[in-house]
Short mmCIF file of C-alpha atoms in Angstrom, two decimals:
data_model
loop_
_atom_site.label_atom_id
_atom_site.label_comp_id
_atom_site.label_asym_id
_atom_site.label_seq_id
_atom_site.Cartn_x
_atom_site.Cartn_y
_atom_site.Cartn_z
CA ASP A 61 101.87 -176.59 -150.90
CA LEU A 62 101.66 -178.61 -147.68
CA VAL A 63 97.98 -179.29 -148.16
CA ASN A 64 98.51 -180.37 -151.72
CA THR A 65 101.36 -182.66 -150.66
CA MET A 66 99.20 -184.34 -148.01
CA LYS A 67 96.40 -184.85 -150.45
CA GLY A 68 98.73 -186.72 -152.75
CA ILE A 69 99.81 -189.28 -150.15
CA ASN A 70 97.97 -192.65 -150.01
CA PHE A 71 97.83 -193.51 -146.31
CA THR A 72 95.84 -196.71 -146.81
CA GLY A 73 98.93 -198.71 -147.62
CA PHE A 74 101.01 -197.51 -144.69
CA VAL A 75 99.37 -199.58 -141.93
CA ASP A 76 99.30 -203.35 -142.11
CA VAL A 77 96.48 -204.59 -139.91
CA THR A 78 97.93 -208.09 -139.83
CA GLU A 79 100.80 -206.85 -137.68
CA TYR A 80 98.51 -206.70 -134.64
CA ASP A 81 98.46 -209.95 -132.70
CA GLU A 82 94.94 -211.32 -132.55
CA GLY A 83 95.74 -212.90 -129.19
CA ASP A 84 96.22 -209.50 -127.50
CA SER A 85 93.51 -208.58 -125.07
CA ASP A 86 91.37 -205.50 -125.59
CA ASP A 87 92.98 -203.76 -122.64
CA ASN A 88 96.50 -204.28 -123.91
CA VAL A 89 95.52 -203.20 -127.41
CA SER A 90 93.83 -200.04 -126.18
CA ASP A 91 96.80 -199.13 -123.99
CA ASP A 92 99.25 -199.76 -126.82
CA ASN A 93 97.12 -197.80 -129.26
CA GLU A 94 97.16 -194.76 -126.99
CA ASP A 95 100.96 -194.91 -126.75
CA GLU A 96 101.26 -195.48 -130.47
CA HIS A 97 98.98 -192.55 -131.29
CA ASP A 98 101.19 -190.25 -129.23
CA ASP A 99 104.28 -191.49 -130.99
CA LEU A 100 102.51 -191.28 -134.32
CA ASP A 101 101.67 -187.61 -133.82
CA SER A 102 105.28 -186.74 -133.09
CA VAL A 103 106.53 -188.72 -136.08
CA GLY A 104 103.86 -187.23 -138.34
CA SER A 105 104.72 -183.69 -137.25
CA SER A 106 108.36 -184.16 -137.99
CA VAL A 107 107.57 -185.63 -141.37
CA ILE A 108 105.14 -182.89 -142.31
CA SER A 109 107.35 -180.04 -141.12
CA SER A 110 110.40 -181.38 -142.96
CA GLU A 111 111.36 -179.68 -146.19
CA SER A 112 110.78 -182.20 -148.91
CA SER A 113 110.11 -181.80 -152.60
CA THR A 114 108.57 -185.23 -152.76
CA THR A 115 105.47 -185.28 -154.96
CA ALA A 116 102.39 -187.51 -154.72
CA GLY A 117 104.32 -190.38 -156.24
CA GLY A 118 107.27 -189.93 -153.87
CA GLY A 119 105.69 -191.22 -150.65
CA THR A 120 108.40 -193.78 -150.17
CA THR A 121 110.26 -191.63 -147.63
CA VAL A 122 107.23 -191.26 -145.37
CA THR A 123 106.30 -194.89 -145.87
CA GLY A 124 109.79 -196.06 -144.80
CA SER A 125 109.65 -193.90 -141.65
CA LEU A 126 106.24 -195.24 -140.70
CA ASP A 127 107.31 -198.83 -141.37
CA LEU A 128 110.32 -198.33 -139.06
CA TYR A 129 108.06 -196.84 -136.39
CA MET A 130 105.61 -199.68 -136.62
CA ARG A 131 108.38 -202.27 -136.20
CA GLU A 132 109.83 -200.42 -133.21
CA SER A 133 106.35 -199.87 -131.73
CA LYS A 134 105.53 -203.57 -132.06
CA ASP A 135 108.75 -204.64 -130.30
CA THR A 136 108.16 -202.08 -127.54
CA ARG A 137 104.56 -203.29 -127.11
CA TYR A 138 105.59 -206.93 -126.65
CA SER A 139 108.37 -205.89 -124.27
CA ARG A 140 105.92 -203.99 -122.08
CA ALA A 141 103.46 -206.93 -122.16
CA SER A 142 106.13 -209.39 -121.03
CA THR A 143 107.21 -207.02 -118.23
CA ARG A 144 103.66 -206.67 -117.01
CA GLY A 145 103.31 -210.48 -116.99
CA LEU A 146 106.19 -210.81 -114.53
CA THR A 147 105.00 -208.20 -112.05
CA SER A 148 101.23 -208.62 -112.03
CA ALA A 149 100.71 -212.35 -112.64
CA VAL A 150 100.15 -212.98 -108.86
CA GLU A 151 97.48 -211.09 -106.99
CA ILE A 152 97.12 -211.29 -103.21
CA PRO A 153 93.51 -212.16 -102.29
CA VAL A 154 91.70 -209.32 -100.60
CA TRP A 155 90.57 -211.50 -97.69
CA LEU A 156 94.21 -212.21 -96.74
CA THR A 157 94.83 -208.55 -96.04
CA GLU A 158 91.98 -208.57 -93.52
CA VAL A 159 92.43 -212.05 -92.07
CA THR A 160 94.13 -210.98 -88.82
CA GLU A 161 91.22 -208.69 -87.92
CA GLU A 162 88.74 -211.49 -88.66
CA ILE A 163 90.62 -213.95 -86.45
CA LEU A 164 90.82 -211.45 -83.59
CA ALA A 165 87.07 -210.85 -83.90
CA PHE A 166 86.40 -214.59 -83.63
CA LEU A 167 88.63 -214.80 -80.55
CA LYS A 168 86.77 -211.98 -78.83
CA GLU A 169 83.53 -213.87 -79.44
CA CYS A 170 85.13 -217.15 -78.18
CA ARG A 171 84.50 -218.77 -81.56
CA TYR A 172 87.63 -220.88 -81.42
CA SER A 173 86.57 -223.29 -84.16
CA ASP A 174 86.04 -220.51 -86.68
CA ALA A 175 89.26 -218.77 -85.62
CA THR A 176 91.26 -222.00 -85.96
CA ASN A 177 89.85 -222.87 -89.37
CA LEU A 178 90.42 -219.36 -90.73
CA ALA A 179 93.97 -219.15 -89.36
CA LEU A 180 94.94 -222.52 -90.83
CA LYS A 181 93.31 -221.63 -94.16
CA ALA A 182 95.24 -218.35 -94.32
CA LYS A 183 98.52 -220.04 -93.44
CA SER A 184 97.98 -222.67 -96.13
CA GLU A 185 97.03 -220.04 -98.74
CA ILE A 186 100.12 -217.94 -98.04
CA ALA A 187 102.34 -221.02 -98.17
CA ASP A 188 100.84 -221.96 -101.57
CA ILE A 189 101.40 -218.47 -102.99
CA LEU A 190 104.99 -218.28 -101.79
CA GLY A 191 105.69 -221.81 -102.94
CA SER A 192 104.31 -221.27 -106.45
CA ALA A 193 106.18 -217.96 -106.75
CA ALA A 194 109.45 -219.66 -105.84
CA ALA A 195 108.83 -222.60 -108.19
CA THR A 196 107.82 -220.78 -111.38
CA ARG A 197 109.21 -217.58 -112.92
CA SER A 198 105.86 -216.70 -114.46
CA ALA A 199 104.35 -216.26 -110.97
CA ALA A 200 107.01 -213.97 -109.55
CA LEU A 201 106.14 -211.65 -106.67
CA THR A 202 107.22 -208.08 -106.30
CA LYS A 203 109.27 -207.14 -103.29
CA ALA A 204 106.31 -205.29 -101.78
CA GLN A 205 104.03 -208.29 -102.23
CA SER A 206 106.57 -210.68 -100.70
CA THR A 207 107.06 -208.40 -97.69
CA GLU A 208 103.30 -208.06 -97.21
CA LEU A 209 102.78 -211.82 -97.31
CA GLN A 210 105.60 -212.45 -94.83
CA GLN A 211 104.07 -209.94 -92.39
CA ILE A 212 100.63 -211.53 -92.71
CA LEU A 213 102.12 -215.00 -92.19
CA GLN A 214 103.96 -213.87 -89.05
CA SER A 215 100.77 -212.34 -87.63
CA VAL A 216 98.77 -215.48 -88.38
CA GLU A 217 101.34 -217.70 -86.67
CA GLN A 218 101.24 -215.50 -83.57
CA LEU A 219 97.45 -215.77 -83.55
CA ILE A 220 97.67 -219.56 -83.86
CA VAL A 221 99.84 -219.64 -80.73
CA LEU A 222 97.32 -217.38 -78.98
CA ILE A 223 94.41 -219.66 -79.94
CA GLY A 224 96.25 -222.69 -78.57
CA ASP A 225 97.02 -220.94 -75.29
CA ARG A 226 93.38 -219.92 -74.91
CA LEU A 227 92.23 -223.51 -75.49
CA VAL A 228 94.75 -224.90 -72.97
CA GLU A 229 93.64 -222.39 -70.36
CA ARG A 230 89.98 -223.19 -71.00
CA LEU A 231 90.60 -226.92 -70.52
CA ARG A 232 92.59 -226.26 -67.36
CA ARG A 233 89.72 -224.28 -65.86
CA MET A 234 87.21 -226.98 -66.81
CA ASN A 235 89.31 -229.68 -65.16
CA GLU A 236 89.90 -227.60 -62.05
CA ALA A 237 86.18 -226.86 -61.72
CA LEU A 238 85.43 -230.58 -62.02
CA LYS A 239 87.98 -231.38 -59.30
CA GLN A 240 86.51 -228.82 -56.90
CA GLU A 241 82.96 -230.00 -57.53
CA ARG A 242 84.07 -233.59 -56.94
CA LYS A 243 85.66 -232.66 -53.62
CA ARG A 244 82.52 -230.87 -52.44
CA GLU A 245 80.26 -233.77 -53.34
CA ARG A 246 82.66 -236.33 -51.89
CA ALA A 247 82.53 -234.49 -48.56
CA ASP A 248 78.83 -235.34 -48.37
CA PRO A 249 78.52 -238.62 -46.36
CA LEU A 250 75.46 -239.64 -48.36
CA SER A 251 77.50 -239.78 -51.58
CA GLU A 252 79.96 -242.40 -50.36
CA GLN A 253 78.84 -245.15 -52.69
CA THR A 254 77.44 -242.98 -55.44
CA PRO A 255 79.51 -242.61 -58.61
CA LEU A 256 80.13 -238.91 -59.16
CA LEU A 257 81.68 -239.20 -62.61
CA SER A 258 81.00 -241.19 -65.74
CA PRO A 259 82.53 -241.30 -69.21
CA VAL A 260 79.53 -239.37 -70.55
CA CYS A 261 80.18 -236.28 -68.44
CA LEU A 262 83.77 -236.11 -69.68
CA SER A 263 82.93 -235.73 -73.37
CA ASP A 264 82.42 -231.97 -73.22
CA ASP A 265 86.12 -231.36 -73.81
CA ILE A 266 86.31 -233.25 -77.10
CA ARG A 267 85.97 -230.18 -79.35
CA PRO A 268 88.76 -228.13 -77.67
CA LEU A 269 90.99 -231.20 -77.75
CA GLN A 270 90.34 -231.68 -81.47
CA LEU A 271 91.27 -228.05 -82.08
CA LEU A 272 94.54 -228.51 -80.17
CA VAL A 273 95.34 -231.51 -82.34
CA LYS A 274 94.57 -229.40 -85.43
CA LEU A 275 97.00 -226.77 -84.18
CA GLU A 276 99.62 -229.53 -83.60
CA ARG A 277 99.67 -228.93 -79.84
CA TYR A 278 99.84 -232.67 -79.17
CA GLN A 279 101.51 -232.56 -75.76
CA ASP A 280 98.99 -230.05 -74.42
CA ALA A 281 96.11 -232.15 -75.77
CA ALA A 282 97.49 -235.32 -74.16
CA SER A 283 98.02 -233.59 -70.80
CA ALA A 284 94.52 -232.08 -70.65
CA TYR A 285 92.93 -235.33 -71.82
CA SER A 286 94.74 -237.50 -69.25
CA ILE A 287 93.97 -235.20 -66.30
CA ARG A 288 90.25 -235.44 -66.93
CA ARG A 289 90.26 -239.23 -67.39
CA SER A 290 92.36 -239.73 -64.27
CA LEU A 291 89.46 -238.33 -62.25
CA LEU A 292 87.20 -241.06 -63.62
CA LEU A 293 89.68 -243.84 -62.80
CA GLU A 294 90.21 -242.51 -59.27
CA GLU A 295 86.46 -242.43 -58.81
CA ILE A 296 86.22 -246.10 -59.84
CA LEU A 297 88.82 -247.09 -57.23
CA LEU A 298 87.10 -245.10 -54.49
CA GLU A 299 83.68 -246.44 -55.41
CA ARG A 300 84.73 -250.10 -55.23
CA ASN A 301 86.74 -249.51 -52.08
CA GLY A 302 83.55 -248.52 -50.32
CA TYR A 303 82.03 -251.94 -51.01
CA ILE A 304 84.62 -253.83 -48.92
CA SER A 305 84.03 -254.01 -45.18
CA SER A 306 85.49 -255.94 -42.27
CA THR A 307 82.78 -258.59 -42.65
CA SER A 308 83.55 -259.30 -46.32
CA THR A 309 84.13 -262.99 -47.02
CA VAL A 310 86.59 -264.53 -49.44
CA VAL A 311 83.86 -264.84 -52.05
CA ASP A 312 82.95 -261.17 -51.56
CA ILE A 313 86.55 -260.12 -52.13
CA GLU A 314 86.82 -262.13 -55.35
CA ILE A 315 83.56 -260.68 -56.67
CA ILE A 316 84.65 -257.14 -55.84
CA VAL A 317 88.01 -257.71 -57.54
CA MET A 318 86.21 -258.93 -60.64
CA GLN A 319 83.97 -255.83 -60.70
CA LEU A 320 86.87 -253.50 -59.98
CA SER A 321 89.10 -254.98 -62.69
CA ARG A 322 86.36 -254.92 -65.29
CA SER A 323 85.38 -251.29 -64.56
CA PHE A 324 88.93 -249.96 -64.27
CA PHE A 325 90.48 -251.59 -67.32
CA THR A 326 87.42 -251.01 -69.49
CA ALA A 327 87.54 -247.30 -68.63
CA LEU A 328 91.30 -247.22 -69.24
CA ALA A 329 90.92 -248.87 -72.66
CA GLU A 330 88.11 -246.48 -73.60
CA ALA A 331 90.28 -243.53 -72.56
CA ILE A 332 93.17 -244.70 -74.75
CA ASP A 333 90.85 -245.41 -77.66
CA GLY A 334 89.23 -241.98 -77.28
CA PHE A 335 92.61 -240.26 -77.36
CA LEU A 336 93.61 -242.09 -80.53
CA ALA A 337 90.25 -241.13 -82.08
CA LEU A 338 91.19 -237.43 -81.76
CA PHE A 339 93.61 -237.89 -84.63
CA GLY A 340 91.09 -239.55 -86.93
CA GLU A 341 92.75 -241.44 -89.76
CA ASN A 342 96.03 -239.55 -89.36
CA GLU A 343 99.05 -241.19 -87.81
CA VAL A 344 99.45 -240.48 -84.11
CA PRO A 345 102.69 -238.54 -83.46
CA ALA A 346 105.31 -240.38 -81.45
CA GLY A 347 105.39 -237.73 -78.73
CA ALA A 348 101.63 -237.88 -78.16
CA LEU A 349 101.65 -241.67 -78.09
CA ALA A 350 104.53 -241.68 -75.59
CA SER A 351 102.62 -239.25 -73.36
CA ILE A 352 99.49 -241.38 -73.25
CA ILE A 353 101.50 -244.57 -72.58
CA PHE A 354 103.29 -242.86 -69.72
CA TRP A 355 99.91 -241.81 -68.33
CA CYS A 356 98.73 -245.44 -68.55
CA ASP A 357 101.77 -246.54 -66.59
CA VAL A 358 101.01 -244.00 -63.85
CA GLU A 359 97.42 -245.22 -63.65
CA LEU A 360 98.60 -248.83 -63.36
CA VAL A 361 100.78 -247.82 -60.42
CA LYS A 362 97.71 -246.30 -58.75
CA PHE A 363 95.68 -249.43 -59.39
CA ALA A 364 98.44 -251.69 -58.03
CA ALA A 365 98.71 -249.52 -54.92
CA ALA A 366 94.97 -249.82 -54.30
CA PHE A 367 94.91 -253.52 -55.22
CA GLY A 368 97.89 -254.41 -53.05
CA GLY A 369 97.01 -252.09 -50.19
CA ASN A 370 94.15 -252.33 -47.74
CA LEU A 371 91.68 -252.71 -50.58
CA ILE A 372 92.42 -256.35 -51.56
CA LEU A 373 95.72 -258.02 -50.74
CA GLY A 374 96.16 -256.18 -47.46
CA ARG A 375 93.13 -258.03 -46.10
CA LEU A 376 94.67 -261.44 -46.80
CA ALA A 377 96.99 -263.30 -44.42
CA LEU A 378 99.96 -263.31 -46.78
CA SER A 379 103.37 -263.94 -45.24
CA PRO A 380 106.75 -265.24 -46.43
CA ASN A 381 107.20 -269.00 -46.55
CA LYS A 382 110.28 -270.75 -45.18
CA ASN A 383 110.23 -273.03 -48.20
CA ASN A 384 110.38 -270.24 -50.79
CA ALA A 385 113.94 -271.23 -51.60
CA ALA A 386 112.82 -274.83 -52.15
CA ILE A 387 110.06 -273.65 -54.48
CA GLN A 388 112.50 -271.56 -56.45
CA ASP A 389 114.90 -274.50 -56.67
CA MET A 390 112.12 -276.73 -57.91
CA HIS A 391 111.20 -274.19 -60.57
CA ASN A 392 114.82 -273.94 -61.65
CA ARG A 393 115.04 -277.72 -61.89
CA ASN A 394 111.94 -277.79 -64.04
CA GLU A 395 113.40 -275.15 -66.31
CA SER A 396 116.66 -277.11 -66.54
CA LEU A 397 114.69 -280.26 -67.35
CA ASN A 398 112.89 -278.48 -70.19
CA ASP A 399 116.21 -277.26 -71.56
CA GLN A 400 117.61 -280.78 -71.52
CA ARG A 401 114.58 -282.07 -73.39
CA SER A 402 115.10 -279.40 -76.06
CA GLN A 403 118.76 -280.39 -76.35
CA LEU A 404 117.77 -284.07 -76.67
CA LYS A 405 115.40 -283.26 -79.52
CA ALA A 406 118.08 -281.27 -81.32
CA ALA A 407 120.66 -284.05 -80.86
CA GLU A 408 118.30 -286.68 -82.27
CA GLU A 409 117.52 -284.50 -85.30
CA MET A 410 121.23 -284.02 -85.99
CA GLY A 411 122.00 -287.75 -85.57
CA ASN A 412 124.27 -287.30 -82.55
CA PHE A 413 123.18 -290.51 -80.82
CA ALA A 414 125.93 -290.53 -78.16
CA ALA A 415 124.93 -287.11 -76.86
CA ALA A 416 121.26 -288.12 -77.05
CA ALA A 417 121.89 -291.19 -74.87
CA THR A 418 123.69 -289.07 -72.26
CA LEU A 419 120.85 -286.55 -72.20
CA ARG A 420 118.27 -289.31 -71.77
CA ARG A 421 120.05 -290.59 -68.66
CA LYS A 422 120.24 -287.07 -67.20
CA ILE A 423 116.55 -286.44 -67.92
CA ALA A 424 115.54 -289.73 -66.29
CA LEU A 425 117.49 -288.91 -63.14
CA ALA A 426 116.09 -285.39 -62.97
CA GLU A 427 112.51 -286.61 -63.40
CA GLU A 428 112.92 -289.20 -60.67
CA LYS A 429 114.37 -286.59 -58.31
CA ALA A 430 111.54 -284.17 -59.06
CA LYS A 431 108.91 -286.82 -58.31
CA LYS A 432 110.48 -287.59 -54.95
CA GLN A 433 110.61 -283.88 -54.09
CA GLN A 434 106.94 -283.41 -54.99
CA LYS A 435 105.96 -286.40 -52.85
CA ARG A 436 107.85 -285.02 -49.85
CA GLN A 437 106.21 -281.60 -50.23
CA ALA A 438 102.75 -283.13 -50.63
CA THR A 439 103.29 -285.30 -47.52
CA ARG A 440 104.48 -282.31 -45.50
CA LEU A 441 101.51 -280.19 -46.59
CA GLN A 442 99.08 -282.99 -45.78
CA ILE A 443 100.50 -283.31 -42.27
CA ILE A 444 100.11 -279.56 -41.72
CA GLU A 445 96.51 -279.59 -42.98
CA ASN A 446 95.61 -282.62 -40.83
CA ALA A 447 97.03 -280.93 -37.75
CA ALA A 448 95.13 -277.77 -38.52
CA ALA A 449 91.90 -279.72 -39.04
CA ALA A 450 92.37 -281.60 -35.76
CA SER A 451 92.94 -278.38 -33.83
CA SER A 452 89.86 -276.75 -35.27
CA SER A 453 87.52 -279.77 -34.98
CA ALA A 454 87.10 -279.52 -31.22
CA PRO A 455 83.48 -278.76 -30.29
CA THR A 456 83.14 -275.08 -29.46
CA ALA A 457 80.41 -272.52 -29.45
CA SER A 458 81.68 -271.19 -32.71
CA SER A 459 81.61 -274.50 -34.59
CA ASN A 460 78.68 -273.31 -36.72
CA MET A 461 80.40 -270.12 -37.94
CA ASP A 462 80.96 -269.46 -41.64
CA SER A 463 84.22 -269.28 -43.56
CA ARG A 464 85.32 -266.19 -41.60
CA THR A 465 86.11 -268.40 -38.58
CA PRO A 466 89.83 -268.09 -37.77
CA MET A 467 91.90 -271.04 -38.97
CA SER A 468 95.40 -272.26 -38.23
CA PRO A 469 98.14 -269.89 -39.44
CA GLU A 470 99.43 -272.22 -42.14
CA LYS A 471 96.02 -273.13 -43.48
CA ASP A 472 94.96 -269.49 -43.37
CA ARG A 473 98.09 -268.61 -45.28
CA GLN A 474 97.47 -271.26 -47.93
CA LEU A 475 93.91 -270.02 -48.36
CA ALA A 476 95.17 -266.42 -48.67
CA ILE A 477 97.63 -267.48 -51.37
CA LYS A 478 94.87 -269.24 -53.28
CA VAL A 479 92.57 -266.19 -53.03
CA ALA A 480 95.40 -263.85 -54.06
CA ALA A 481 96.14 -266.04 -57.08
CA ASN A 482 92.46 -266.00 -58.11
CA CYS A 483 92.31 -262.20 -57.73
CA ILE A 484 95.51 -261.66 -59.73
CA ASP A 485 94.32 -264.06 -62.41
CA CYS A 486 91.09 -262.07 -62.73
CA THR A 487 93.02 -258.81 -62.93
CA PHE A 488 95.35 -260.12 -65.64
CA GLN A 489 92.40 -261.47 -67.56
CA PHE A 490 90.50 -258.17 -67.74
CA ALA A 491 93.68 -256.17 -68.37
CA SER A 492 94.59 -258.39 -71.32
CA GLU A 493 91.09 -258.45 -72.79
CA SER A 494 90.72 -254.68 -72.59
CA LEU A 495 94.21 -253.43 -73.48
CA ASP A 496 95.62 -256.06 -75.83
CA SER A 497 92.78 -255.49 -78.28
CA ILE A 498 93.87 -251.85 -78.81
CA GLY A 499 97.55 -252.68 -79.05
CA VAL A 500 98.65 -251.71 -75.51
CA PRO A 501 99.72 -254.93 -73.71
CA LEU A 502 100.35 -253.74 -70.15
CA ALA A 503 99.89 -257.01 -68.22
CA PRO A 504 103.69 -257.46 -67.68
CA ARG A 505 103.92 -253.94 -66.31
CA LEU A 506 100.93 -254.62 -64.05
CA ALA A 507 102.62 -257.78 -62.72
CA GLU A 508 105.74 -255.78 -61.93
CA ASN A 509 103.70 -253.24 -59.94
CA ILE A 510 101.72 -255.89 -58.03
CA ARG A 511 104.71 -258.03 -56.99
CA PRO A 512 106.01 -255.77 -54.14
CA ASN A 513 102.63 -256.17 -52.37
CA LEU A 514 102.72 -259.98 -52.25
CA LYS A 515 104.84 -260.07 -49.05
CA GLY A 516 107.24 -262.74 -50.26
CA CYS A 517 104.56 -265.13 -51.55
CA GLU A 518 105.11 -264.37 -55.23
CA ALA A 519 106.85 -267.70 -55.93
CA GLU A 520 103.93 -269.73 -54.55
CA ILE A 521 101.39 -267.55 -56.34
CA ALA A 522 103.38 -267.88 -59.55
CA MET A 523 103.20 -271.67 -59.23
CA LEU A 524 99.39 -271.41 -59.27
CA LEU A 525 99.42 -268.96 -62.20
CA LYS A 526 102.15 -270.67 -64.19
CA THR A 527 99.90 -272.64 -66.50
CA LYS A 528 98.06 -269.56 -67.81
CA TRP A 529 100.34 -266.59 -67.12
CA ASN A 530 103.87 -267.95 -67.18
CA HIS A 531 104.88 -265.33 -69.79
CA VAL A 532 103.90 -262.63 -67.29
CA VAL A 533 105.00 -264.03 -63.90
CA PHE A 534 108.07 -266.04 -64.94
CA ASP A 535 110.39 -263.67 -63.04
CA TRP A 536 108.46 -264.07 -59.76
CA PHE A 537 110.46 -267.21 -59.10
CA SER A 538 113.68 -265.23 -58.87
CA ALA A 539 114.69 -262.83 -56.13
CA PRO A 540 113.17 -259.35 -56.55
CA ASN A 541 115.40 -256.56 -57.77
CA LYS A 542 116.27 -254.06 -55.04
CA ARG A 543 115.96 -250.49 -56.18
#
């Protein structure tokens, strides 16, 4: 009876092939079919084993059961597909699970460039995965995946710190070795006037410095860079110092100052430009820029100490002048006169003719007083120079000596002031040409460092430099600040 009943059922109408979604992948369809076949067997067994008197034309009961199964099976299939989409949409790349071992292998082989690039790539990849998982629900991570990524990220960050420390230590050893070699060669008397360093020999640290910048170790990069360039600047000062002797004339000193200023400030500008080039087109961080500016200030102090010491200004007969107060008063009067002229112009523009007439009278009196003061000073200076010339014109055995012949104290002092002004003018000129072009105007700071070495003659030197460098030496007319 069972066999006859089964033969009478038309199974071709039970399954509707259009119910399968054409967009399902082969894998999903095959998995769902296996589950559906298992369910179908159990349903079919229950139907077949049930006691039913339904004939060949009474297949409606079986058909209704199968239709209900197919609807439930379809809903279950789509539910499982959506669940799988949430848990397996993100896959962790295989290379991330092995990245820490690769970085450690590069470090053992001292391949710091490869280690840095791989570590930064891994950190960026993990950040992208975590960011996309947090932004979209369709790319959710399982708890195990999130934990694994966090552990890998922590290990990579520790390795980045280790790479930076290795690079800093390598640069420290390179700089220390260069210092020791410089000391050994400097001890050789034959190398007194031979330059031991040049900008070319310092370029072997560029790659480690670039890696430190990549790792955002800006302070360490600035410190290592400045230590190495300081050796070059110190070598320039020592090299030029060896050219000055006790027989150097005034012309020799001015030529040496010109060479020293050009070499020092050109090297300083190249050092600053080289440090900025480490960052490429990126913006230089404020901390790194502050570090390099502070280093420049320290180097200017060293230059001013050498320039104002026995190297240049210490060889000149500079001494305080009794008329410094008169010079300062004259400068103050000139400044007051300029202010009155500005006030007169403003009063005339505003139509205040009464105030303008008063200011004209004041200006006329001040100009007349200034002319008389200048005549008295010129007369006094001429008398001193005539006396000095008369005392030195007596026929002696040394009458045919060159400009190194001792002169009268006042004339020697005036000549020293003139030479000092020429040397300072040359220094300001090269400092401005080299540093202003790269956006680091340090001439005012240089003037502040040089002033203590002028031995009270800064007001007279400022008078000679006023036309060209008044914006730099304007405060030399006032009393120095005591610190």
